[in-house]
Amino acid sequence: MTGQPGRTGRGGGQAGAGDLLALVRTGRATTRGALQQVTGLSRATVGQRLDRLFRAGWLREGAGGPVDSPLGGRPSITLEFDDAHAVVLAADLDTRHARAAVLSLTGEVLAEHSGTLAVEDGPDTVLGELGGWFAELLEKAGRRADEACGIGLAVPGPVDSGTGLVVQPPIMPGWDGYDIRGRLARAFTERTGTAPVPVLVDNDANLMAYGEQRTAYPDCSAFVLVKVSTGIGAGVVVGGEIFRGVDGGAGDIGHIRVGSEALCRCGSHGCLAAVASGGAVARRLAGTGVPAASGSDVRDLLAAGHPGAAALAREAGRQVGDVLATVVTLLNPGVLMIAGDLAGTPFVTGVRELLYQRALPRSTARLEVVTSRLGERAGLVGAGALVVEHLYAPARVEERLLALGV
């Protein structure tokens, strides 16, 4: 095969350095010989392209692999993605709280912080505060600011992934159309003195789904995560990629009409979120004299075994399960994950009751209904992975190598 045109290159061309890096990162080819075999490139060409990746600090040599030849000989040296050459910054915004972290390029949390940060205070204030959090977290992790290669941000609203703009978010007043990417990049630069880094923004349920699927269910070709906190949203991962719809609106199941007259924060009546979200349960509890104002308050009551909260959570689960029967029939996922403040036994029990009652048996025969594996870190892990996949995609690798002069 030596000397044949590379078969993994973009658009049918020869495989470039970025393609070789992708093969190593995914484990499809981890020796020079395997790269030659998969790509059809000559030994010299593979060597030249790997040399660029070594000089950038993105690859390293690992231990020797097994001897492929029956005649024996020296073991092949394996190639590994060097995840120590940079770090990723990630943040996950909820309505009243936020979580931020420094992550390795393979998703390990190196430093983490959570605290009160209300989205209703507006994007300028919130994003400026995040810039300060990131500076402190890098110091805590023992990493230089110039080692951060990008920032991923999860927000509780629909996002146009092409522009990074939040589009008509029901629970994020003042954020519609705001330049989140530019402001967060400036905030990071202001607090660290380093050059701006790329910022990627996506919906929180999307990134939670992405993080959970990649971590625990990488072989699941159709994965759905439903986040039930102050609001309700869903993230869908199909074929290993986030499914966002035309402009980021996919998964917004909290605003499906369910026949109620309850007023939703979006201004409409009868939305699922108005009757079955953590916020809706909190309002019903408050109406009975129980102090509750948000999904996190309901979570605390459930953890304490409050019977009223448990009964209302189960009822909310049944209402969500009724809607999810349609979602499951449409998408035929292998995994349906329930996450967020209400993702405990009462709510999940309610979901299962109506889901299995309303959906066709064929749609649920191979379905796993599970709860979050990553917990409150799911959005962070997904945001970090989004940045890494963006920066180390083959075409982007070529651009970055040229910018580094290698």
Protein backbone atom coordinates (compact mmCIF):
# COMPACT_ATOMS: atom_id res chain seq x y z
CA MET A 1 0.00 0.00 0.00
CA THR A 2 2.96 2.29 0.36
CA GLY A 3 2.78 5.17 -2.06
CA GLN A 4 -0.98 4.95 -2.70
CA PRO A 5 -3.06 8.11 -2.17
CA GLY A 6 -4.09 8.61 1.45
CA ARG A 7 -7.60 7.35 1.98
CA THR A 8 -8.66 9.34 5.05
CA GLY A 9 -8.05 12.85 3.83
CA ARG A 10 -10.79 15.44 3.55
CA GLY A 11 -12.59 15.54 0.22
CA GLY A 12 -10.73 12.45 -1.05
CA GLY A 13 -7.28 14.05 -0.85
CA GLN A 14 -4.26 12.74 0.97
CA ALA A 15 -4.40 12.45 4.72
CA GLY A 16 -2.81 15.44 6.42
CA ALA A 17 -1.27 15.85 9.83
CA GLY A 18 -4.71 16.54 11.29
CA ASP A 19 -6.05 13.26 9.92
CA LEU A 20 -3.13 11.35 11.44
CA LEU A 21 -3.73 13.02 14.79
CA ALA A 22 -7.41 12.05 14.63
CA LEU A 23 -6.47 8.42 13.97
CA VAL A 24 -4.16 8.40 17.00
CA ARG A 25 -6.64 10.20 19.27
CA THR A 26 -9.45 7.78 18.46
CA GLY A 27 -7.21 4.72 18.75
CA ARG A 28 -7.84 3.63 15.16
CA ALA A 29 -4.11 3.70 14.36
CA THR A 30 -1.45 4.17 17.04
CA THR A 31 1.81 3.14 15.35
CA ARG A 32 3.62 4.45 12.31
CA GLY A 33 2.98 1.19 10.50
CA ALA A 34 -0.74 1.28 11.27
CA LEU A 35 -0.95 4.88 10.04
CA GLN A 36 0.71 3.85 6.77
CA GLN A 37 -1.71 0.98 6.38
CA VAL A 38 -4.85 3.01 7.12
CA THR A 39 -3.92 6.06 5.05
CA GLY A 40 -1.90 4.51 2.23
CA LEU A 41 0.79 7.13 2.75
CA SER A 42 4.47 6.32 2.37
CA ARG A 43 6.68 5.84 5.40
CA ALA A 44 8.50 9.09 4.65
CA THR A 45 5.28 11.09 4.31
CA VAL A 46 3.86 9.70 7.56
CA GLY A 47 7.14 10.57 9.26
CA GLN A 48 7.09 14.14 7.98
CA ARG A 49 3.54 14.73 9.13
CA LEU A 50 4.10 13.15 12.50
CA ASP A 51 7.18 15.33 12.95
CA ARG A 52 4.98 18.43 12.74
CA LEU A 53 2.74 17.04 15.48
CA PHE A 54 5.71 16.20 17.67
CA ARG A 55 7.16 19.70 17.24
CA ALA A 56 3.81 21.21 18.22
CA GLY A 57 3.87 19.08 21.37
CA TRP A 58 0.62 17.32 20.50
CA LEU A 59 1.98 13.78 20.17
CA ARG A 60 4.33 11.69 22.28
CA GLU A 61 5.77 8.22 22.06
CA GLY A 62 4.38 5.61 24.41
CA ALA A 63 5.45 2.11 25.27
CA GLY A 64 6.31 -0.46 22.63
CA GLY A 65 3.39 -2.40 21.24
CA PRO A 66 3.22 -6.08 20.28
CA VAL A 67 5.44 -7.41 17.51
CA ASP A 68 3.27 -7.68 14.41
CA SER A 69 5.58 -9.88 12.35
CA PRO A 70 5.69 -13.65 12.94
CA LEU A 71 9.43 -13.38 12.31
CA GLY A 72 9.84 -11.32 15.46
CA GLY A 73 11.80 -8.10 15.67
CA ARG A 74 11.55 -4.95 17.70
CA PRO A 75 8.12 -3.98 19.06
CA SER A 76 6.40 -1.05 17.38
CA ILE A 77 6.52 2.23 19.29
CA THR A 78 3.00 3.42 20.03
CA LEU A 79 1.91 7.00 19.51
CA GLU A 80 -0.23 8.89 22.04
CA PHE A 81 -2.04 12.18 22.09
CA ASP A 82 -0.18 14.35 24.61
CA ASP A 83 -2.92 15.82 26.76
CA ALA A 84 -0.46 17.73 28.95
CA HIS A 85 0.43 20.42 26.42
CA ALA A 86 -2.71 22.52 27.08
CA VAL A 87 -5.84 22.77 29.19
CA VAL A 88 -9.45 23.71 28.54
CA LEU A 89 -11.66 26.06 30.55
CA ALA A 90 -15.35 25.27 30.96
CA ALA A 91 -18.34 26.78 32.71
CA ASP A 92 -21.94 25.69 33.18
CA LEU A 93 -24.53 28.37 33.98
CA ASP A 94 -27.82 27.63 35.67
CA THR A 95 -30.39 30.25 36.56
CA ARG A 96 -28.95 31.06 39.99
CA HIS A 97 -25.70 29.08 40.19
CA ALA A 98 -22.66 28.39 38.06
CA ARG A 99 -19.86 25.87 37.99
CA ALA A 100 -16.48 26.35 36.32
CA ALA A 101 -13.41 24.18 35.89
CA VAL A 102 -10.02 23.67 34.34
CA LEU A 103 -9.95 20.37 32.45
CA SER A 104 -7.28 18.34 30.75
CA LEU A 105 -7.65 17.69 27.05
CA THR A 106 -8.98 14.24 27.88
CA GLY A 107 -11.66 15.55 30.25
CA GLU A 108 -10.06 15.19 33.68
CA VAL A 109 -11.15 17.95 36.08
CA LEU A 110 -7.98 19.64 37.38
CA ALA A 111 -9.61 22.43 39.41
CA GLU A 112 -13.24 23.33 40.02
CA HIS A 113 -15.37 26.05 41.59
CA SER A 114 -19.10 26.56 42.05
CA GLY A 115 -21.01 29.48 43.45
CA THR A 116 -23.95 31.83 43.20
CA LEU A 117 -24.17 33.58 39.84
CA ALA A 118 -27.61 34.67 38.64
CA VAL A 119 -28.21 34.88 34.89
CA GLU A 120 -30.80 37.61 35.53
CA ASP A 121 -27.91 39.91 36.48
CA GLY A 122 -27.13 40.10 32.77
CA PRO A 123 -24.38 38.82 30.49
CA ASP A 124 -21.86 41.59 31.07
CA THR A 125 -21.78 41.00 34.82
CA VAL A 126 -21.97 37.21 34.69
CA LEU A 127 -19.32 36.76 32.00
CA GLY A 128 -17.02 39.26 33.66
CA GLU A 129 -17.27 37.25 36.88
CA LEU A 130 -16.49 34.03 35.01
CA GLY A 131 -13.30 35.59 33.67
CA GLY A 132 -12.18 36.07 37.26
CA TRP A 133 -13.14 32.52 38.20
CA PHE A 134 -11.06 31.15 35.34
CA ALA A 135 -7.98 33.14 36.37
CA GLU A 136 -8.23 31.82 39.93
CA LEU A 137 -8.85 28.25 38.80
CA LEU A 138 -5.77 28.22 36.55
CA GLU A 139 -3.66 29.31 39.50
CA LYS A 140 -5.28 26.63 41.66
CA ALA A 141 -4.53 23.99 39.01
CA GLY A 142 -0.93 25.14 38.73
CA ARG A 143 -1.28 26.00 35.05
CA ARG A 144 -0.28 29.17 33.20
CA ALA A 145 -2.99 31.23 31.57
CA ASP A 146 -1.33 30.85 28.17
CA GLU A 147 -1.77 27.08 28.45
CA ALA A 148 -5.56 27.50 28.09
CA CYS A 149 -6.44 26.72 24.48
CA GLY A 150 -10.15 27.51 24.61
CA ILE A 151 -13.30 28.06 26.67
CA GLY A 152 -16.56 26.12 26.54
CA LEU A 153 -19.74 27.58 28.04
CA ALA A 154 -23.06 25.85 28.73
CA VAL A 155 -26.10 28.13 29.06
CA PRO A 156 -29.75 27.40 29.97
CA GLY A 157 -31.23 28.57 26.69
CA PRO A 158 -31.32 27.85 22.94
CA VAL A 159 -28.08 28.71 21.12
CA ASP A 160 -27.39 29.22 17.43
CA SER A 161 -24.16 27.22 17.22
CA GLY A 162 -23.03 29.07 14.10
CA THR A 163 -22.99 32.46 15.82
CA GLY A 164 -22.78 31.46 19.47
CA LEU A 165 -25.75 33.74 20.20
CA VAL A 166 -28.55 32.85 22.59
CA VAL A 167 -31.86 33.02 20.72
CA GLN A 168 -34.95 34.22 22.59
CA PRO A 169 -34.13 32.47 25.89
CA PRO A 170 -37.19 32.23 28.17
CA ILE A 171 -35.19 32.27 31.43
CA MET A 172 -32.20 34.48 30.48
CA PRO A 173 -33.43 38.09 30.42
CA GLY A 174 -31.04 40.43 28.62
CA TRP A 175 -29.05 37.66 26.88
CA ASP A 176 -30.93 37.47 23.58
CA GLY A 177 -28.47 38.19 20.75
CA TYR A 178 -25.66 39.21 23.12
CA ASP A 179 -22.07 38.60 21.98
CA ILE A 180 -21.25 35.99 24.61
CA ARG A 181 -18.14 34.71 22.87
CA GLY A 182 -16.57 38.14 22.50
CA ARG A 183 -17.36 39.26 26.06
CA LEU A 184 -16.08 36.07 27.70
CA ALA A 185 -12.89 36.15 25.63
CA ARG A 186 -12.31 39.78 26.70
CA ALA A 187 -13.06 38.97 30.34
CA PHE A 188 -10.48 36.19 30.31
CA THR A 189 -7.88 38.45 28.71
CA GLU A 190 -8.61 41.27 31.16
CA ARG A 191 -8.13 39.00 34.15
CA THR A 192 -5.06 37.09 32.88
CA GLY A 193 -3.28 39.43 30.45
CA THR A 194 -3.04 36.68 27.84
CA ALA A 195 -4.22 36.70 24.25
CA PRO A 196 -7.90 35.88 23.64
CA VAL A 197 -8.81 32.22 23.19
CA PRO A 198 -11.64 30.65 21.19
CA VAL A 199 -14.96 30.51 23.03
CA LEU A 200 -17.68 28.00 22.15
CA VAL A 201 -21.22 28.30 23.52
CA ASP A 202 -24.01 25.72 23.52
CA ASN A 203 -27.18 24.81 25.36
CA ASP A 204 -26.62 23.15 28.73
CA ALA A 205 -28.72 20.05 27.99
CA ASN A 206 -26.82 19.57 24.71
CA LEU A 207 -23.48 19.68 26.47
CA MET A 208 -24.63 17.49 29.34
CA ALA A 209 -25.78 14.91 26.79
CA TYR A 210 -22.49 15.19 24.90
CA GLY A 211 -20.43 14.72 28.05
CA GLU A 212 -22.49 11.80 29.34
CA GLN A 213 -22.64 9.99 25.99
CA ARG A 214 -18.91 10.29 25.33
CA THR A 215 -18.00 9.22 28.86
CA ALA A 216 -20.36 6.35 29.62
CA TYR A 217 -22.17 5.40 26.39
CA PRO A 218 -19.73 5.96 23.49
CA ASP A 219 -21.26 3.11 21.47
CA CYS A 220 -24.83 4.42 21.75
CA SER A 221 -25.76 5.81 18.33
CA ALA A 222 -28.89 7.61 19.55
CA PHE A 223 -28.74 9.14 23.03
CA VAL A 224 -31.25 11.48 24.71
CA LEU A 225 -30.74 13.39 27.96
CA VAL A 226 -33.55 15.30 29.63
CA LYS A 227 -32.59 17.95 32.15
CA VAL A 228 -35.32 18.84 34.61
CA SER A 229 -34.32 21.71 36.87
CA THR A 230 -35.84 25.18 37.05
CA GLY A 231 -36.80 24.55 33.40
CA ILE A 232 -36.90 21.49 31.13
CA GLY A 233 -34.68 20.82 28.14
CA ALA A 234 -33.32 17.87 26.20
CA GLY A 235 -30.01 17.14 24.53
CA VAL A 236 -29.77 14.68 21.65
CA VAL A 237 -26.57 12.99 20.45
CA VAL A 238 -26.85 11.05 17.19
CA GLY A 239 -23.88 9.24 15.68
CA GLY A 240 -21.59 10.82 18.25
CA GLU A 241 -22.60 14.38 17.27
CA ILE A 242 -24.93 16.85 18.98
CA PHE A 243 -28.17 17.21 17.04
CA ARG A 244 -29.12 20.89 17.22
CA GLY A 245 -31.70 21.35 14.49
CA VAL A 246 -31.60 24.23 12.02
CA ASP A 247 -30.73 27.03 14.45
CA GLY A 248 -30.19 25.40 17.84
CA GLY A 249 -33.81 24.84 18.79
CA ALA A 250 -33.79 21.03 18.88
CA GLY A 251 -34.59 19.50 22.26
CA ASP A 252 -36.61 22.39 23.64
CA ILE A 253 -39.28 20.02 24.97
CA GLY A 254 -40.11 22.25 27.92
CA HIS A 255 -42.30 24.33 25.61
CA ILE A 256 -44.36 21.52 24.16
CA ARG A 257 -48.02 22.22 24.95
CA VAL A 258 -49.63 19.72 27.31
CA GLY A 259 -53.15 21.05 27.64
CA SER A 260 -52.79 23.03 30.85
CA GLU A 261 -53.64 26.70 31.25
CA ALA A 262 -50.58 27.38 33.44
CA LEU A 263 -48.62 30.45 32.36
CA CYS A 264 -45.05 29.69 31.31
CA ARG A 265 -42.10 32.07 31.63
CA CYS A 266 -41.95 32.16 27.82
CA GLY A 267 -45.32 33.95 27.84
CA SER A 268 -47.39 31.04 26.52
CA HIS A 269 -49.89 28.91 28.39
CA GLY A 270 -49.75 25.16 28.85
CA CYS A 271 -46.04 24.47 28.32
CA LEU A 272 -44.61 21.33 29.89
CA ALA A 273 -42.13 23.45 31.87
CA ALA A 274 -45.00 25.41 33.39
CA VAL A 275 -46.44 22.30 35.01
CA ALA A 276 -43.61 19.78 35.43
CA SER A 277 -40.28 21.60 35.87
CA GLY A 278 -38.47 22.07 39.15
CA GLY A 279 -39.67 25.65 39.14
CA ALA A 280 -43.28 24.54 38.71
CA VAL A 281 -42.98 22.02 41.54
CA ALA A 282 -41.38 24.70 43.73
CA ARG A 283 -44.31 27.05 43.10
CA ARG A 284 -46.82 24.36 44.03
CA LEU A 285 -44.91 23.59 47.21
CA ALA A 286 -44.70 27.29 48.07
CA GLY A 287 -48.48 27.46 47.64
CA THR A 288 -48.82 24.93 50.46
CA GLY A 289 -46.53 26.89 52.74
CA VAL A 290 -43.32 24.95 52.04
CA PRO A 291 -40.38 27.33 51.42
CA ALA A 292 -39.27 26.58 47.84
CA ALA A 293 -38.36 28.97 45.02
CA SER A 294 -36.42 26.91 42.47
CA GLY A 295 -35.52 23.45 41.25
CA SER A 296 -32.52 23.35 43.59
CA ASP A 297 -34.82 23.94 46.56
CA VAL A 298 -36.96 21.01 45.43
CA ARG A 299 -33.83 18.87 45.10
CA ASP A 300 -32.93 19.64 48.71
CA LEU A 301 -36.43 18.77 49.89
CA LEU A 302 -36.33 15.48 47.99
CA ALA A 303 -32.95 14.65 49.52
CA ALA A 304 -34.47 15.28 52.96
CA GLY A 305 -37.34 12.89 52.20
CA HIS A 306 -40.10 15.52 52.14
CA PRO A 307 -43.30 13.58 51.28
CA GLY A 308 -45.06 16.49 49.58
CA ALA A 309 -42.07 17.16 47.34
CA ALA A 310 -41.83 13.45 46.48
CA ALA A 311 -45.51 13.24 45.51
CA LEU A 312 -45.31 16.31 43.30
CA ALA A 313 -42.05 15.13 41.72
CA ARG A 314 -43.64 11.81 40.81
CA GLU A 315 -46.61 13.59 39.27
CA ALA A 316 -44.23 15.84 37.31
CA GLY A 317 -42.38 12.75 36.12
CA ARG A 318 -45.61 11.30 34.77
CA GLN A 319 -46.29 14.49 32.81
CA VAL A 320 -42.78 14.49 31.38
CA GLY A 321 -43.00 10.75 30.65
CA ASP A 322 -46.14 11.35 28.60
CA VAL A 323 -44.20 13.74 26.34
CA LEU A 324 -41.15 11.48 26.26
CA ALA A 325 -43.24 8.64 24.86
CA THR A 326 -43.45 10.68 21.65
CA VAL A 327 -39.75 11.57 21.78
CA VAL A 328 -38.77 7.92 22.17
CA THR A 329 -41.08 6.83 19.37
CA LEU A 330 -39.61 9.46 17.06
CA LEU A 331 -35.90 9.03 17.84
CA ASN A 332 -35.72 5.38 18.98
CA PRO A 333 -32.80 6.06 21.36
CA GLY A 334 -30.78 3.37 23.07
CA VAL A 335 -30.41 5.46 26.23
CA LEU A 336 -32.77 7.97 27.82
CA MET A 337 -31.02 9.76 30.68
CA ILE A 338 -32.84 11.85 33.28
CA ALA A 339 -30.70 14.59 34.82
CA GLY A 340 -31.09 17.80 36.77
CA ASP A 341 -32.55 18.77 40.12
CA LEU A 342 -35.55 16.43 39.94
CA ALA A 343 -33.64 13.36 38.71
CA GLY A 344 -34.37 11.23 41.75
CA THR A 345 -36.45 8.12 42.37
CA PRO A 346 -39.91 9.76 42.59
CA PHE A 347 -39.55 11.68 39.32
CA VAL A 348 -37.93 8.80 37.39
CA THR A 349 -40.62 6.44 38.65
CA GLY A 350 -43.26 8.77 37.25
CA VAL A 351 -41.43 9.00 33.92
CA ARG A 352 -41.25 5.22 33.61
CA GLU A 353 -44.95 4.77 34.43
CA LEU A 354 -46.21 6.93 31.58
CA LEU A 355 -43.38 6.26 29.13
CA TYR A 356 -43.86 2.50 29.08
CA GLN A 357 -47.62 2.90 29.14
CA ARG A 358 -47.81 5.26 26.14
CA ALA A 359 -44.88 4.31 23.91
CA LEU A 360 -45.01 1.33 21.55
CA PRO A 361 -43.31 -1.77 22.98
CA ARG A 362 -40.94 -1.84 20.00
CA SER A 363 -39.69 1.68 20.86
CA THR A 364 -38.81 0.72 24.41
CA ALA A 365 -37.68 -2.89 23.95
CA ARG A 366 -33.97 -1.96 23.88
CA LEU A 367 -34.22 1.35 25.74
CA GLU A 368 -32.27 2.02 28.92
CA VAL A 369 -33.80 4.65 31.21
CA VAL A 370 -31.00 5.85 33.47
CA THR A 371 -29.91 8.80 35.59
CA SER A 372 -26.81 10.94 35.24
CA ARG A 373 -23.37 9.35 35.65
CA LEU A 374 -21.40 12.61 35.78
CA GLY A 375 -23.85 14.53 37.96
CA GLU A 376 -23.16 18.25 38.22
CA ARG A 377 -20.00 17.89 36.13
CA ALA A 378 -21.80 16.69 33.00
CA GLY A 379 -22.09 20.14 31.43
CA LEU A 380 -18.46 20.94 32.21
CA VAL A 381 -17.21 17.71 30.66
CA GLY A 382 -19.37 18.25 27.59
CA ALA A 383 -18.24 21.86 27.20
CA GLY A 384 -14.60 20.83 27.47
CA ALA A 385 -15.07 18.05 24.92
CA LEU A 386 -16.77 20.47 22.53
CA VAL A 387 -13.72 22.74 22.60
CA VAL A 388 -11.26 19.88 22.16
CA GLU A 389 -13.15 18.36 19.23
CA HIS A 390 -13.32 21.79 17.60
CA LEU A 391 -9.64 22.65 18.05
CA TYR A 392 -8.29 19.22 17.12
CA ALA A 393 -10.54 18.53 14.13
CA PRO A 394 -8.34 17.73 11.09
CA ALA A 395 -8.93 20.99 9.22
CA ARG A 396 -8.42 23.08 12.35
CA VAL A 397 -5.20 21.21 13.15
CA GLU A 398 -3.74 22.23 9.81
CA GLU A 399 -4.63 25.88 10.47
CA ARG A 400 -3.14 25.82 13.97
CA LEU A 401 0.06 24.09 12.88
CA LEU A 402 0.60 26.73 10.21
CA ALA A 403 -0.01 29.46 12.81
CA LEU A 404 2.62 27.82 15.04
CA GLY A 405 5.04 27.72 12.14
CA VAL A 406 5.47 23.93 12.16
